[in-house]
C-alpha atoms as one frame of an Amber mdcrd trajectory, in Angstrom:
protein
-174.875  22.572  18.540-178.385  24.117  17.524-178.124  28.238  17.230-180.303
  30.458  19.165-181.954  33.604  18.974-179.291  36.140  20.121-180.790  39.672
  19.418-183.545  41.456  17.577-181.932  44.242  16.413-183.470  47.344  15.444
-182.237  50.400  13.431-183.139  53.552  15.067-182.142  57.377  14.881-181.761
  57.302  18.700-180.646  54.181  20.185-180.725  55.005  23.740-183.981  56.813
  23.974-185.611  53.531  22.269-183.497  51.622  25.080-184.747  53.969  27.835
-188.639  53.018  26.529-188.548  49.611  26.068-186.566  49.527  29.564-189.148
  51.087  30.867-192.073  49.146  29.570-190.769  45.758  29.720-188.343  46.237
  32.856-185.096  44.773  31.453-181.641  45.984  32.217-180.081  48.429  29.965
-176.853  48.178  28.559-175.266  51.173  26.886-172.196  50.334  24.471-171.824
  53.892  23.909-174.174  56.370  21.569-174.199  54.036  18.738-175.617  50.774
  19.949-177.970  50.015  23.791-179.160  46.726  24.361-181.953  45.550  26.749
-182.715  42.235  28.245-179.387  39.395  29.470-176.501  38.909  27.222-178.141
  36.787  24.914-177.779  33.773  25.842-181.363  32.574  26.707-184.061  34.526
  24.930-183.442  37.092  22.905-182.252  40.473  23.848-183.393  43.975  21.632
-180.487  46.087  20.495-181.010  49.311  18.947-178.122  50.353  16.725-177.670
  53.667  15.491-178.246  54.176  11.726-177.651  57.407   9.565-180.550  57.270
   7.040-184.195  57.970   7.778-187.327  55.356   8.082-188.542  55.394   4.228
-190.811  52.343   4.484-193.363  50.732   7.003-192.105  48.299   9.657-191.643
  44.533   8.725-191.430  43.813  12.176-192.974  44.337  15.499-192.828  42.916
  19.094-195.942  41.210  20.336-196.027  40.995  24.107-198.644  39.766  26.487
-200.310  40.749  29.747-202.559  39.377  31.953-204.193  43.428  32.281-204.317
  44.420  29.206-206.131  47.745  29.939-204.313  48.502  32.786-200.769  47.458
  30.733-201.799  49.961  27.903-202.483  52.854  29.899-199.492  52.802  31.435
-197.236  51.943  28.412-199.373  54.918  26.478-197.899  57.333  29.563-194.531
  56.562  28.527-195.045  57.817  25.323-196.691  54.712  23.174-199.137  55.420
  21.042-202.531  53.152  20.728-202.770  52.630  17.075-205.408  50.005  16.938
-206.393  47.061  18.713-206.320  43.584  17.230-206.869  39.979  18.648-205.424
  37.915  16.660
């Protein structure tokens, strides 16, 4: 039996307002344990899921990790994501 990826979990100060975003821009079901921990996305089993756990200490460093996703409309995509509350940081093509 090979292993899969389950989860990418992220820390976060407010797990269910993260959840409530990324619901929104990616249109996944929410799950909400309780106030401590949401998850977005199926239960894991095929393709990973993002869970946002509840942490008590404060972001001291920059981000190791991001999400990439894709779009056919890219323009269109980011203007709506921005009116949820993203913020356009840069652009990059990689």
């Amino acid at each position: 039996m090979a292993l899969h990826l389950h989860s990418i979990t992220f820390d976060a100060a407010d797990p269910q307002a993260l959840a409530h975003f990324w619901t929104d821009v990616t249109g996944y079901a929410a799950t909400f344990a309780d106030e401590n921990i949401a998850i977005i996305g199926g239960d894991g089993s095929v393709g990973p899921r993002m869970m946002f756990i509840k942490v008590p200490e404060d972001k001291a460093a920059k981000n190791r990790m991001h999400v990439d996703l894709g779009t056919p409309d890219l323009a269109a995509e980011t203007e709506r994501v921005v009116g949820l509350g993203a913020e356009l940081v840069g652009r990059h093509d990689e």
